[in-house]
Coordinates of C-alpha atoms in Angstrom, one line a residue:
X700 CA -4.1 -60.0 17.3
X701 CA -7.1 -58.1 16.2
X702 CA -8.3 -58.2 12.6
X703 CA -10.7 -55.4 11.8
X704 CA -12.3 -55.1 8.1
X705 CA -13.3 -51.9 6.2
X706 CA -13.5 -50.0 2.7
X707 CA -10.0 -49.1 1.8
X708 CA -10.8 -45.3 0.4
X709 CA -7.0 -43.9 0.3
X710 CA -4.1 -46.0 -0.7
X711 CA -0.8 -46.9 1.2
X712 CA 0.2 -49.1 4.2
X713 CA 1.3 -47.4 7.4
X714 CA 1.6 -48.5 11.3
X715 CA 1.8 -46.3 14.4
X716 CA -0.2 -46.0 17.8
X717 CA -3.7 -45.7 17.9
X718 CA -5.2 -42.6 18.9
X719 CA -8.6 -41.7 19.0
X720 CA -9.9 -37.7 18.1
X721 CA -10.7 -35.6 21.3
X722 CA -13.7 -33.6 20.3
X723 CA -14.8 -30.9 22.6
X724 CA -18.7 -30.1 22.8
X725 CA -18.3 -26.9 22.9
X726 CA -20.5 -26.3 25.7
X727 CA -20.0 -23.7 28.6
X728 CA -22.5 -23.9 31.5
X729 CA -22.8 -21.1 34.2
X730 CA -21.4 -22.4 37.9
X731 CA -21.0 -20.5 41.2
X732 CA -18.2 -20.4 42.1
X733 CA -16.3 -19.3 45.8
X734 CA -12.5 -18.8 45.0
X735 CA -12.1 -16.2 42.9
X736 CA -9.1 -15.8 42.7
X737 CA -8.6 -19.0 41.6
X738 CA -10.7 -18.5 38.3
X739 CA -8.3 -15.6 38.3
X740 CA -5.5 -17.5 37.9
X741 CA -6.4 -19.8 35.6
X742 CA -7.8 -17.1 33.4
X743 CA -3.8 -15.6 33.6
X744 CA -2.4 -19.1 32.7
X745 CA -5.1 -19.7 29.5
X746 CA -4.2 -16.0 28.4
X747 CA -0.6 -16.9 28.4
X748 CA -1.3 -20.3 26.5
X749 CA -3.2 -18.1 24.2
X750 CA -0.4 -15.7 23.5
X751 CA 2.0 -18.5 23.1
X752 CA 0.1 -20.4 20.6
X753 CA -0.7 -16.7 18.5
X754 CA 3.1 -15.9 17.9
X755 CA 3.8 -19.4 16.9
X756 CA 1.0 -19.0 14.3
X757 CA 2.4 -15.8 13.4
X758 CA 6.3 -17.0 13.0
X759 CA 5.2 -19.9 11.0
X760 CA 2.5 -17.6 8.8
X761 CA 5.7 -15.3 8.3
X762 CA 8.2 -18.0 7.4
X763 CA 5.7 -19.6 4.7
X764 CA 3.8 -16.7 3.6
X765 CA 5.0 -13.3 4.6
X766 CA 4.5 -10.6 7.1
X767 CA 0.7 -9.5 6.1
X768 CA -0.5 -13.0 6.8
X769 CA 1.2 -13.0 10.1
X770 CA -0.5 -10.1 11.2
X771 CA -3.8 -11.3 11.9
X772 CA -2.4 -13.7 14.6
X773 CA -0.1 -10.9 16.1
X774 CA -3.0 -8.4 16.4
X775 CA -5.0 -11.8 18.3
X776 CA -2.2 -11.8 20.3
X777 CA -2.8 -8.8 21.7
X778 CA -6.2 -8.8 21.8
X779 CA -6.1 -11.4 24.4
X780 CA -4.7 -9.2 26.4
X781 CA -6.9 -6.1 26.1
X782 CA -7.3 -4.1 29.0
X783 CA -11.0 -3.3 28.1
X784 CA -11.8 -7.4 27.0
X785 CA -9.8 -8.6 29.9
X786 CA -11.5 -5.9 32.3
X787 CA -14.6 -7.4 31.4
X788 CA -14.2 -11.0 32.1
X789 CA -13.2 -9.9 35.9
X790 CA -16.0 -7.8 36.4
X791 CA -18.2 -11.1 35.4
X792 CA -16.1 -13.1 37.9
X793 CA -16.3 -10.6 40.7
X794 CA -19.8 -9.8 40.3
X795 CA -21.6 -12.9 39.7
X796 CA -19.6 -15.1 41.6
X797 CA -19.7 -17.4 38.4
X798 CA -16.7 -20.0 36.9
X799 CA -14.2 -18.4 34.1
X800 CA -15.6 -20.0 31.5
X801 CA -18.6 -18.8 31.6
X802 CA -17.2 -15.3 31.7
X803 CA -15.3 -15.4 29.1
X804 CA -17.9 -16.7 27.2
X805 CA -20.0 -13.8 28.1
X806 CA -17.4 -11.5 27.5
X807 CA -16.6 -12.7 24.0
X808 CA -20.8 -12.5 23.2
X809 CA -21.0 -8.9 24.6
X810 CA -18.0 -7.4 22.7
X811 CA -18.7 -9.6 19.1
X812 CA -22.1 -8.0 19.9
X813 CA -20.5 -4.4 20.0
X814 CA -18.0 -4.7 17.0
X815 CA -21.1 -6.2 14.6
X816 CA -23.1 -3.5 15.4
X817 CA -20.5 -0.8 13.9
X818 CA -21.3 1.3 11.1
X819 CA -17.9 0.7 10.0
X820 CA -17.8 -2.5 7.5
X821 CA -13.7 -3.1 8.9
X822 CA -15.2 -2.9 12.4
X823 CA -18.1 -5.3 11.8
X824 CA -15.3 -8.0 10.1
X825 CA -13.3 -7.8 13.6
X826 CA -16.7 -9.7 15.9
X827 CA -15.4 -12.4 13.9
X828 CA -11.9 -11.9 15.6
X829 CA -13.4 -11.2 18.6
X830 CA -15.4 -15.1 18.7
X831 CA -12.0 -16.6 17.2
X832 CA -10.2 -15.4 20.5
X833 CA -12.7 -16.0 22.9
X834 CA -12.7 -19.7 21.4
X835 CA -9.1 -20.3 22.0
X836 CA -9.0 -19.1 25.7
X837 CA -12.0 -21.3 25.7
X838 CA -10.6 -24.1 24.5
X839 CA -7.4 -23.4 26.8
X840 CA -9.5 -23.2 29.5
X841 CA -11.2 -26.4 29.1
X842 CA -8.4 -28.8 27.7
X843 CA -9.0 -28.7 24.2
X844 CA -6.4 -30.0 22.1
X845 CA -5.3 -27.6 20.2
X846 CA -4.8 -29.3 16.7
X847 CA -7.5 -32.4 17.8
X848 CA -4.1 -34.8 18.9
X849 CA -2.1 -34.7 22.2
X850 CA 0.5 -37.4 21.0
X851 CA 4.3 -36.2 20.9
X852 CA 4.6 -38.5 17.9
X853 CA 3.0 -39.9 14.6
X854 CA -0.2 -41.2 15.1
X855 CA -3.1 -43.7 13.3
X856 CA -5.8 -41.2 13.5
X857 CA -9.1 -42.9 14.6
X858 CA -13.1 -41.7 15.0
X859 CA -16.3 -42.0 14.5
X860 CA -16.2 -39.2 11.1
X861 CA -14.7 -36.0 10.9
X862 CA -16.8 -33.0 10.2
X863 CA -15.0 -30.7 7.6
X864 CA -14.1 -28.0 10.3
X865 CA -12.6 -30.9 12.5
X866 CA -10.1 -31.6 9.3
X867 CA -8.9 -28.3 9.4
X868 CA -7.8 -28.2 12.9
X869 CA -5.8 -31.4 12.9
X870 CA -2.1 -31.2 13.3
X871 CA -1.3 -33.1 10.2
X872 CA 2.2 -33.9 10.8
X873 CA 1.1 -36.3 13.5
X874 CA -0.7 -38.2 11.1
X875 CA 0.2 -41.6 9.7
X876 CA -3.2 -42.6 8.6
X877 CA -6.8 -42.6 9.7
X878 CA -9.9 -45.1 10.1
X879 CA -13.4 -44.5 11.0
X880 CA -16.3 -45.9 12.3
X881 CA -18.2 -44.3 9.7
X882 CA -17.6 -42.0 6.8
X883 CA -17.1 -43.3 3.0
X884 CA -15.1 -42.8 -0.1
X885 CA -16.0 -39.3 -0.9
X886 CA -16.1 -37.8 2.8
X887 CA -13.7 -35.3 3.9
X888 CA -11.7 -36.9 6.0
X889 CA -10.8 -39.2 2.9
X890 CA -10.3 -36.4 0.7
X891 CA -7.7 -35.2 3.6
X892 CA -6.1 -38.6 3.5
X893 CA -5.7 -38.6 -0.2
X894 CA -4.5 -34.8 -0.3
X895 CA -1.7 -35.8 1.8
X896 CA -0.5 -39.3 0.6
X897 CA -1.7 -41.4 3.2
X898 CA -3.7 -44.3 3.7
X899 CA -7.5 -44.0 5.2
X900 CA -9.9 -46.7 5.7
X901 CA -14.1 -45.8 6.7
X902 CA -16.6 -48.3 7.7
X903 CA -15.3 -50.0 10.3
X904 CA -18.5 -49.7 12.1
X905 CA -18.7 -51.1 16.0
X906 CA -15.8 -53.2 15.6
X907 CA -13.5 -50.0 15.6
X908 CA -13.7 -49.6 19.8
X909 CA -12.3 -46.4 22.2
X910 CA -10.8 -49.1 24.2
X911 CA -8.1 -50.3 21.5
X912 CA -6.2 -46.6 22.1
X913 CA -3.3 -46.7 22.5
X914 CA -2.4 -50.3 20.5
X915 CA -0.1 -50.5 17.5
X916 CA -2.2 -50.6 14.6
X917 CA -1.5 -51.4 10.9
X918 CA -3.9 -50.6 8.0
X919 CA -3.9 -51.3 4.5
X920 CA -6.0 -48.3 2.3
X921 CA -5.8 -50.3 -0.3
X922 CA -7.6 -53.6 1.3
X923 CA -9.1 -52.0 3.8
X924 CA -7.7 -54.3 6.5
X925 CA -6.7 -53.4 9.6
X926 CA -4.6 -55.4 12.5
X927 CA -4.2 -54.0 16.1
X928 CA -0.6 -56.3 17.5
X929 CA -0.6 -58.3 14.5
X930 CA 1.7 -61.9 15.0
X931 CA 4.7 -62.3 13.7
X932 CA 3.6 -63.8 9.9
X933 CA 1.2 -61.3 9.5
X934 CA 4.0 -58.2 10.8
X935 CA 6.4 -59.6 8.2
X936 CA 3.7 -59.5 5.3
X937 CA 3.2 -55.7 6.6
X938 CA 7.0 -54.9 6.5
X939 CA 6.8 -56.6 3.2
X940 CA 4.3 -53.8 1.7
X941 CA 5.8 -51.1 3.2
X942 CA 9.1 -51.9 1.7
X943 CA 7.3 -52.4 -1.7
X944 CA 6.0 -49.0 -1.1
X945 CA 9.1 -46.8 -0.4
X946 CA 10.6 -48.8 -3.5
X947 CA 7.6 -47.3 -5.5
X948 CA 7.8 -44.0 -3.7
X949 CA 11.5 -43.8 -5.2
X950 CA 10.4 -45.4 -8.2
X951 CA 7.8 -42.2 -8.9
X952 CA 10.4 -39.5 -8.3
X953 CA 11.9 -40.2 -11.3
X954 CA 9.1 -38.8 -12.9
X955 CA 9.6 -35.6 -11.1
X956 CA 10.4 -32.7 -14.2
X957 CA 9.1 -34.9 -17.0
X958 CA 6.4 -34.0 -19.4
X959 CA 2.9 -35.1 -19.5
X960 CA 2.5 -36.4 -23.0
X961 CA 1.9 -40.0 -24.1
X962 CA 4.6 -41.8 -26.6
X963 CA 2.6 -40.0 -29.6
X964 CA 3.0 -36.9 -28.9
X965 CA -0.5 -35.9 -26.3
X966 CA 0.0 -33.8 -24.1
X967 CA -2.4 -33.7 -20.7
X968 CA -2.1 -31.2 -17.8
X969 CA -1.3 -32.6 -14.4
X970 CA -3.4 -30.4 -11.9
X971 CA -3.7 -30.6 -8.0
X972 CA -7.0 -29.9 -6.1
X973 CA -6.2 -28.6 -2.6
X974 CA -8.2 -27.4 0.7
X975 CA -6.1 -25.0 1.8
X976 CA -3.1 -22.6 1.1
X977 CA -1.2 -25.0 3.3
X978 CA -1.7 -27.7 1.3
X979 CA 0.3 -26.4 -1.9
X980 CA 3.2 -27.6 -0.2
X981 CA 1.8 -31.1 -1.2
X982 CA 1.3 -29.7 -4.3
X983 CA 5.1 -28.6 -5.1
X984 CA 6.6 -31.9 -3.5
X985 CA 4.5 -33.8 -6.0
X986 CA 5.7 -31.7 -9.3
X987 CA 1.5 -31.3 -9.5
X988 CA 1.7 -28.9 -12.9
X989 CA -0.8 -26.1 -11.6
X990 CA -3.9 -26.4 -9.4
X991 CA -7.2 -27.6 -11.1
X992 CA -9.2 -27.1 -7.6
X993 CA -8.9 -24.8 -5.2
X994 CA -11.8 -25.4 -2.2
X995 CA -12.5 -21.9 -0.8
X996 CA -15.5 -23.6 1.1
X997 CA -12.9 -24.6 3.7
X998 CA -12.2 -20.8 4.5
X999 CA -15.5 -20.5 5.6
X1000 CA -15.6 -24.0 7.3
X1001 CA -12.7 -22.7 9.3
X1002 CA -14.1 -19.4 10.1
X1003 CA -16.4 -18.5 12.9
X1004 CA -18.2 -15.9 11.0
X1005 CA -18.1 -14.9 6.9
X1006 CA -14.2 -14.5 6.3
X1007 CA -13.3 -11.0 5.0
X1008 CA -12.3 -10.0 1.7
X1009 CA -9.0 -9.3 3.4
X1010 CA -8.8 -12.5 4.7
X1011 CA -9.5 -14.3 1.7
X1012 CA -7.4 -12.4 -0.1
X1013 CA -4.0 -13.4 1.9
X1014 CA -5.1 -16.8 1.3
X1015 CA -5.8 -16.8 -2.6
X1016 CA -2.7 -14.3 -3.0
X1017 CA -0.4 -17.2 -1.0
X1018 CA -1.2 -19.6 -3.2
X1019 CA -0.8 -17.9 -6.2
X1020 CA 2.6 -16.5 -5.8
X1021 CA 3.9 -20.1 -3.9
X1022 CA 2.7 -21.5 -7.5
X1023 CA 5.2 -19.2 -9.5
X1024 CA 3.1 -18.0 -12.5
X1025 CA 1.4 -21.6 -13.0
X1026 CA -2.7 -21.8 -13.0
X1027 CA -4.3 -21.8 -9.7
X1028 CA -8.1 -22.7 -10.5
X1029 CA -10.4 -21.6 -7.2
X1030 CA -13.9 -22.7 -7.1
X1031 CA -16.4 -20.8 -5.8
X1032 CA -17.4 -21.9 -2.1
X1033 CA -19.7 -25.3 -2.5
X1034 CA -21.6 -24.8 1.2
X1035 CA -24.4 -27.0 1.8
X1036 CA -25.5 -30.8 1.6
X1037 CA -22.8 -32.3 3.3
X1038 CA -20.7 -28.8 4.1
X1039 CA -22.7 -27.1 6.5
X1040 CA -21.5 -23.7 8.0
X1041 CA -23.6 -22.3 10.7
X1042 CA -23.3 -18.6 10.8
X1043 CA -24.8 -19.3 7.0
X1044 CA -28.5 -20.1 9.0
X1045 CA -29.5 -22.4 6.1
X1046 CA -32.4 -23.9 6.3
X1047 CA -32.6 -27.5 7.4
X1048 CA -33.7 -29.5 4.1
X1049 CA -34.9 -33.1 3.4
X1050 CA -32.5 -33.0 0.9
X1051 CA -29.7 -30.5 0.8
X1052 CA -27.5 -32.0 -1.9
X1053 CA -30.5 -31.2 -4.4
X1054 CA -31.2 -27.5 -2.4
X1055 CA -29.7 -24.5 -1.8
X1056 CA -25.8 -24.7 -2.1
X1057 CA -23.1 -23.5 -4.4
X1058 CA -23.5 -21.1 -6.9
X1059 CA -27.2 -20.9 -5.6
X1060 CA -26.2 -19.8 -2.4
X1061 CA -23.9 -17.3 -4.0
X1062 CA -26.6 -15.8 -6.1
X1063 CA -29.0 -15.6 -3.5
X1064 CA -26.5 -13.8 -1.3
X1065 CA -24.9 -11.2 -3.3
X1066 CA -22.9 -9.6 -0.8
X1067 CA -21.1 -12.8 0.1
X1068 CA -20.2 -13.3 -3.5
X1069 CA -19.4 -9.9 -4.1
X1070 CA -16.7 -10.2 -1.1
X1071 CA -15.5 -13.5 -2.2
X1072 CA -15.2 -12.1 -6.0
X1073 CA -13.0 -9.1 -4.7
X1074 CA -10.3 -11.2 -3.3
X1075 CA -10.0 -13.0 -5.9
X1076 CA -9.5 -10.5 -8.8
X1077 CA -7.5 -8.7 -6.1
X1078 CA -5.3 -12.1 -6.0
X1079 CA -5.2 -12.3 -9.7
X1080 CA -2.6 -9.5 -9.9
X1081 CA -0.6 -12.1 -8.5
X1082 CA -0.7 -15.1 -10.1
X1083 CA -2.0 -17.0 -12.8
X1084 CA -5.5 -17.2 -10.9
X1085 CA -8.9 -18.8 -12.5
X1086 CA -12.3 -18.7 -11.5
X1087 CA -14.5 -21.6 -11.2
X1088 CA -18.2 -21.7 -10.4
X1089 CA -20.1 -25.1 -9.5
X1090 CA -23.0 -26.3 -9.2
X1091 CA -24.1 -24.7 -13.1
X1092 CA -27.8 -26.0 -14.2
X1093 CA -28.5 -22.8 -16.8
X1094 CA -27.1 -20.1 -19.1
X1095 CA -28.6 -17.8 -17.0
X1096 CA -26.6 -18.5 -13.9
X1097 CA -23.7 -18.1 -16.3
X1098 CA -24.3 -15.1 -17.0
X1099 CA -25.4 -13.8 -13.8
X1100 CA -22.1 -15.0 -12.3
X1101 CA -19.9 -13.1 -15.3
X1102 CA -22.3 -10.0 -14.9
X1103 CA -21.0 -9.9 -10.7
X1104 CA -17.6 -10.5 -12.1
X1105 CA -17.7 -7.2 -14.5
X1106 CA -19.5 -5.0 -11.6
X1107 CA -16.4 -6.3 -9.4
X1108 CA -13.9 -5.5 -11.7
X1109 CA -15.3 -1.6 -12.6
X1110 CA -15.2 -1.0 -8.9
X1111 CA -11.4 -2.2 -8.7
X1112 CA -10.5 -0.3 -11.8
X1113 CA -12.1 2.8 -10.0
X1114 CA -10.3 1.9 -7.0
X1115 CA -7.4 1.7 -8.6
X1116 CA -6.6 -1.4 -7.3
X1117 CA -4.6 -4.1 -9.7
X1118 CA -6.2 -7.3 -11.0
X1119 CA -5.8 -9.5 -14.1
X1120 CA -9.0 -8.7 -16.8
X1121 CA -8.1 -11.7 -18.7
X1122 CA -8.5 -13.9 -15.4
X1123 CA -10.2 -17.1 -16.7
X1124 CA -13.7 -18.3 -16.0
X1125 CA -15.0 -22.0 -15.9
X1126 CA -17.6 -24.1 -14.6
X1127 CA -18.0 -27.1 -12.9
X1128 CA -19.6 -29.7 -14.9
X1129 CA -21.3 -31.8 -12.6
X1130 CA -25.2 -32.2 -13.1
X1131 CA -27.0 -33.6 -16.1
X1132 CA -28.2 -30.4 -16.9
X1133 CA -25.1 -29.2 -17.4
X1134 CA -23.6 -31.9 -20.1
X1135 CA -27.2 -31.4 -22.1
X1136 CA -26.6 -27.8 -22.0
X1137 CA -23.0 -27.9 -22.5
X1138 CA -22.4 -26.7 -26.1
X1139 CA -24.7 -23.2 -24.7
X1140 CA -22.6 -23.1 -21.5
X1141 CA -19.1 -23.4 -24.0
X1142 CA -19.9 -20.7 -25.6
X1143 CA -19.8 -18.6 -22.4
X1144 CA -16.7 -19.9 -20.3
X1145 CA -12.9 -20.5 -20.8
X1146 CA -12.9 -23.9 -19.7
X1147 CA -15.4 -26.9 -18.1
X1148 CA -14.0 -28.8 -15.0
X1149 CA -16.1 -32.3 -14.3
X1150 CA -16.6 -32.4 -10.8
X1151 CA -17.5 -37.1 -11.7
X1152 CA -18.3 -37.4 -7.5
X1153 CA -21.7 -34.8 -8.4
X1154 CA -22.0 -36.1 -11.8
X1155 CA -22.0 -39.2 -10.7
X1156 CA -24.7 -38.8 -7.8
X1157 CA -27.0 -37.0 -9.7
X1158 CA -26.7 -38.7 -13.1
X1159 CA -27.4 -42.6 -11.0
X1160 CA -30.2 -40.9 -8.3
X1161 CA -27.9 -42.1 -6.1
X1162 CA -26.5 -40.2 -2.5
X1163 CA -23.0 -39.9 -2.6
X1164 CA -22.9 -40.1 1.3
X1165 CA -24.7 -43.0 1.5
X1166 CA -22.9 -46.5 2.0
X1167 CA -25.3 -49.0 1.7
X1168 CA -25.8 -48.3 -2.0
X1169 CA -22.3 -50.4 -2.9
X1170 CA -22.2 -51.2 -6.5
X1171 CA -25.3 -48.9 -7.5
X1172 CA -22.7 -45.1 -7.1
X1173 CA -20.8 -46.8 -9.7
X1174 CA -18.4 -43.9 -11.2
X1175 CA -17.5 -46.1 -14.2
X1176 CA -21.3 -46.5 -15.5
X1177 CA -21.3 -46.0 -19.1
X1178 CA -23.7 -43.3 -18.7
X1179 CA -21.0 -41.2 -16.5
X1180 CA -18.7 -41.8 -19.1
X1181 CA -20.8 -41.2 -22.1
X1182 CA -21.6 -37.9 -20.4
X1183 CA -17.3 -36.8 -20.3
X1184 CA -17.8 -37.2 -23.7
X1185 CA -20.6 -35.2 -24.6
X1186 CA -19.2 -32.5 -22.4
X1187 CA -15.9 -33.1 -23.9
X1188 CA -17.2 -32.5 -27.8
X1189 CA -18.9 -29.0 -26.8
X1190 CA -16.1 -27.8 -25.1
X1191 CA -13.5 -28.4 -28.0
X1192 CA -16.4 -27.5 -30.6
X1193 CA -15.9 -24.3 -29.3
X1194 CA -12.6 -24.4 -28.6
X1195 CA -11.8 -24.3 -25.2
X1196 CA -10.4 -26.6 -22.7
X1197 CA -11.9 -29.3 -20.4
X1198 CA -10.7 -31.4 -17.5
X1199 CA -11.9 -33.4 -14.6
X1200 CA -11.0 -32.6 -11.0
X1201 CA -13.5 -35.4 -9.6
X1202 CA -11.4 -38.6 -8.1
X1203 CA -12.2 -40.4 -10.9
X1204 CA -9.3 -38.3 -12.6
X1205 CA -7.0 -40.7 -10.5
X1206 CA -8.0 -43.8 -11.9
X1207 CA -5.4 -45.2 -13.7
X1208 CA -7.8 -48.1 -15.5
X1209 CA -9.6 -45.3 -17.0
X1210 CA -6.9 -43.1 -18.4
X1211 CA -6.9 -44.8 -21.7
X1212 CA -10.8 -44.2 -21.5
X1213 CA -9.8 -40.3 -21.1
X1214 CA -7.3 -39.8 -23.6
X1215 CA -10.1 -41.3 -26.0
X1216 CA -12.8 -38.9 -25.1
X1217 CA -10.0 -36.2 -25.2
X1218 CA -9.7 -34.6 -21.8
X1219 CA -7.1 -32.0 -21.8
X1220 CA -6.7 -31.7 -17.7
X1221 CA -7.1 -34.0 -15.0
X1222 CA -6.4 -32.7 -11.3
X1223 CA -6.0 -35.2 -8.7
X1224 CA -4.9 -35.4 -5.4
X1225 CA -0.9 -34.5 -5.4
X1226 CA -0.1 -38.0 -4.5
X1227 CA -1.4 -39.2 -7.7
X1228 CA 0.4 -36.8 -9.6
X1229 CA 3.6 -38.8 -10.4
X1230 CA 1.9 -42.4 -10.9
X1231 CA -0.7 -40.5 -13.3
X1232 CA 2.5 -38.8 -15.5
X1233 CA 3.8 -42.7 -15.6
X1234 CA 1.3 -44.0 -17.3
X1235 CA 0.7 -41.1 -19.5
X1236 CA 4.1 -41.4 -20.7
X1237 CA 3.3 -44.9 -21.5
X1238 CA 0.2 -44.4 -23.3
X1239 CA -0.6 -44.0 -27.0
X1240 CA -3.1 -41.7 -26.8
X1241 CA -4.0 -43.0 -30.9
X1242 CA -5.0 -46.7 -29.7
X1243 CA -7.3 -45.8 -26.9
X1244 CA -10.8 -46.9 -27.5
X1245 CA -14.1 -45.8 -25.9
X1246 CA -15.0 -49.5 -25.4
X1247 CA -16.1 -48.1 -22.2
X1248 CA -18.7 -46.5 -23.4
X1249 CA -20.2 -49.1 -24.5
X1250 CA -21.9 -50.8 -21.1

């Protein structure tokens, strides 16, 4: 038996092989090569895994979203096969002398090259299609797991850290749990984890070794242990939690169709935040009420180049209509400090979490926004869509966000394309600045959304990615909660709404805490949905105290 000891940063108790993330580099190098017509062949058998892989995406983009979101796979489909691309790739092969690889490669540059140097702004979009292709015959080519995990069944997912892309690829229904070397409470692959119910532990360090593969594993998010073989006392103790924990599991589905009010009377909306249109699923299982956080960053962490208004438009029109007429709140992308995208070019900064990123980037790049803005007024013709900008410091941003909005909206309405005029606009409350400028910033927007990981970071000077602080990023510091408040008393000063979409919206020892400052929303991760609604229903909102506040 090996005993292992981390930070528990998503709840639950699972067991399951371990397996350890195959990460590609990425790398293609030129070789010479003498049999042809080898390369040839295995540029035949990658094309056909290519192919195979496309119309799968496409039937299961059809069954969950619809024909137009299936097309985009269909059309790579054939791409792969173009006479022109392919024609290309042999020429290399035959001419040089050189490995498949590299030819494809080459192939892929040249005609991205070709289609970004179009007049035509459709044409320009398709070099991104072009480098998403060439990628997967790449990755066929050299063994890449497609989806990160070649396991035929459920597995303990283990790393050093997952980069925000690398989340997106996985295959999540082979996931039981995951534990990293690194990583902490607020990195994405613990965000993932508590998206989708499942327990995660970080900080395992050294002791966490390639060489335990393979091993049956249990972890405990909640303690942070984890036991490779574990003997027979400490297996029972396991079973033991895991029965406790499908007894809860059935325990919380009674709360499935209830309210969200407390004994006297308060109501509270139960939101969702989500990654990705594939995550509403989560969302719907959990009875989550709406969704109070929508990440479009990880569209353009999944992309290869800037996604297309068309593109993002499927995926904000998806979620909307999956959510049947109940508020889908998507934030602006958040790119930079720890979400780095590369085709952005951002400049490497000492400190990126205090640089350019959010909203800034937005402004700064008005084309992007512009793009980003289309799709989603385009989406709010079908749904109950809302906008949400982070990173707000001043009225001016504000206002300079709502004036792009209006220039969008004029050019739809001369389009004559449909789109909700009443869409809703918020902010994300999540730097000082914000709070001491919040009865200003109330006055402009329909609602505030406390993002408590930022608030929290910048409010305490200390880095939210940084684990040797410990008990200095403390989320329950009087001062973080004194600022809920004051944000809290703007926004219902001028009557509108505010909620928190930060993890510390989960906590269940604060909730009396919130119902006392009188937050209206709090969006979690859908697991947390039906525990939350328990307790709320057990509340009285009238005796909570803001003892808290106190220090």
């Amino acid at each position: 038996m090996i005993l292992m000891q981390g930070k528990g940063v998503s709840r639950g108790v699972t067991g399951g092989p371990l397996y350890f993330f195959r990460r590609s580099s990425g790398e293609v190098t030129q070789r010479t090569v003498e049999d042809i017509e080898g390369e040839k062949a295995r540029l035949e058998q990658a094309q056909a895994q290519s192919v195979e892989q496309l119309e799968a995406l496409a039937e299961k983009y059809r069954a969950e979203s619809g024909d137009e979101s299936a097309v985009l796979f269909e059309t790579h489909a054939m791409f792969v096969e173009d006479e022109d691309y392919v024609d290309c790739i042999l020429s290399a092969l035959e001419e040089e002398h050189c490995n498949v690889e590299y030819a494809v490669q080459q192939a892929g540059e040249q005609f991205a090259a070709m289609f970004a140097a179009m007049d035509d702004e459709y044409m320009q979009a398709r070099a991104a299609d072009i480098k998403d292709i060439t990628r997967r015959i790449l990755n066929n080519l050299m063994g890449v797991v497609e989806g990160g995990i070649d396991s035929e069944e459920p597995v303990i997912l283990a790393a050093d850290d997952l980069a925000p892309s690398e989340t997106l690829q996985l295959d999540k229904s082979k996931i039981l749990g995951f534990i990293t070397q690194g990583g902490f409470g607020n990195s994405h692959t613990a965000i993932l984890a508590r998206t989708m119910g499942i327990p995660a532990i970080c900080g395992l360090g050294d002791a966490l070794k390639q060489d335990y593969e393979g091993r049956t594993a249990y972890i405990d998010g909640e303690t942070g242990k984890v036991c490779l073989e574990p003997d027979e006392i400490t297996l029972q103790s396991f079973r033991e939690k895991l029965a406790k924990q499908e007894q809860m599991r059935e325990l919380m589905q009674t709360m499935r169709g209830q309210e969200d009010v407390t004994l006297d009377g308060r109501h509270i909306k139960l939101y969702c935040n989500i990654g990705s249109p594939e995550d509403v699923s989560a969302v719907l299982s959990n009875d989550g009420q709406g969704i109070g956080l929508f990440r479009s960053e990880f569209l353009y962490l999944a992309a290869s180049d800037y996604p297309t208004e068309e593109e993002q438009f499927q995926a904000y029109k998806s979620v909307a209509e999956a959510m049947g007429g109940k508020r889908v709140i998507i934030r602006t992308p958040d790119i930079g400090a720890d979400k780095q995208v590369d085709y952005f070019h951002l400049t490497k900064e000492e400190n990126p979490a205090m640089g350019l990123r959010a909203i800034r980037i937005c402004l700064n790049r008005p084309e992007v926004f512009r793009t980003q803005l289309r799709a989603l007024y385009r989406a709010s013709a079908y749904g109950k869509v809302a906008i949400m900008f982070p990173m707000i410091t001043s009225v001016w941003e504000v206002k300079e966000c709502k004036r792009a909005c209006k220039s969008v909206m004029a050019e739809l309405t001369k389009e004559g394309i449909p789109f909700n005029p009443e869409t809703e606009i918020g902010i994300m409350m999540e730097t000082p600045a914000s709070i001491f400028m919040a009865r200003d910033l109330a006055k402009l927007v329909d609602f505030f959304s406390v993002g408590t990981n930022d608030l929290t970071q910048y409010t305490l000077a200390c880095d939210r990615q940084c684990n040797d602080l410990g008990k200095f990023f403390d989320p329950h510091h009087p001062a973080i909660l004194r600022a809920l408040k004051m944000a809290a008393d703007a926004a219902h000063a001028e009557g509108i709404w505010i909620g928190i979409c930060g993890e510390l919206g989960a906590d269940l020892s604060l909730l009396p805490t919130f119902l006392a400052i009188g937050i209206d929303e709090l969006s979690v991760s859908p697991a947390s949905v039906l525990p939350l609604r328990a307790a709320i229903r057990k509340s009285i909102a009238q005796t909570c105290t803001l003892e808290k506040l106190e220090g």
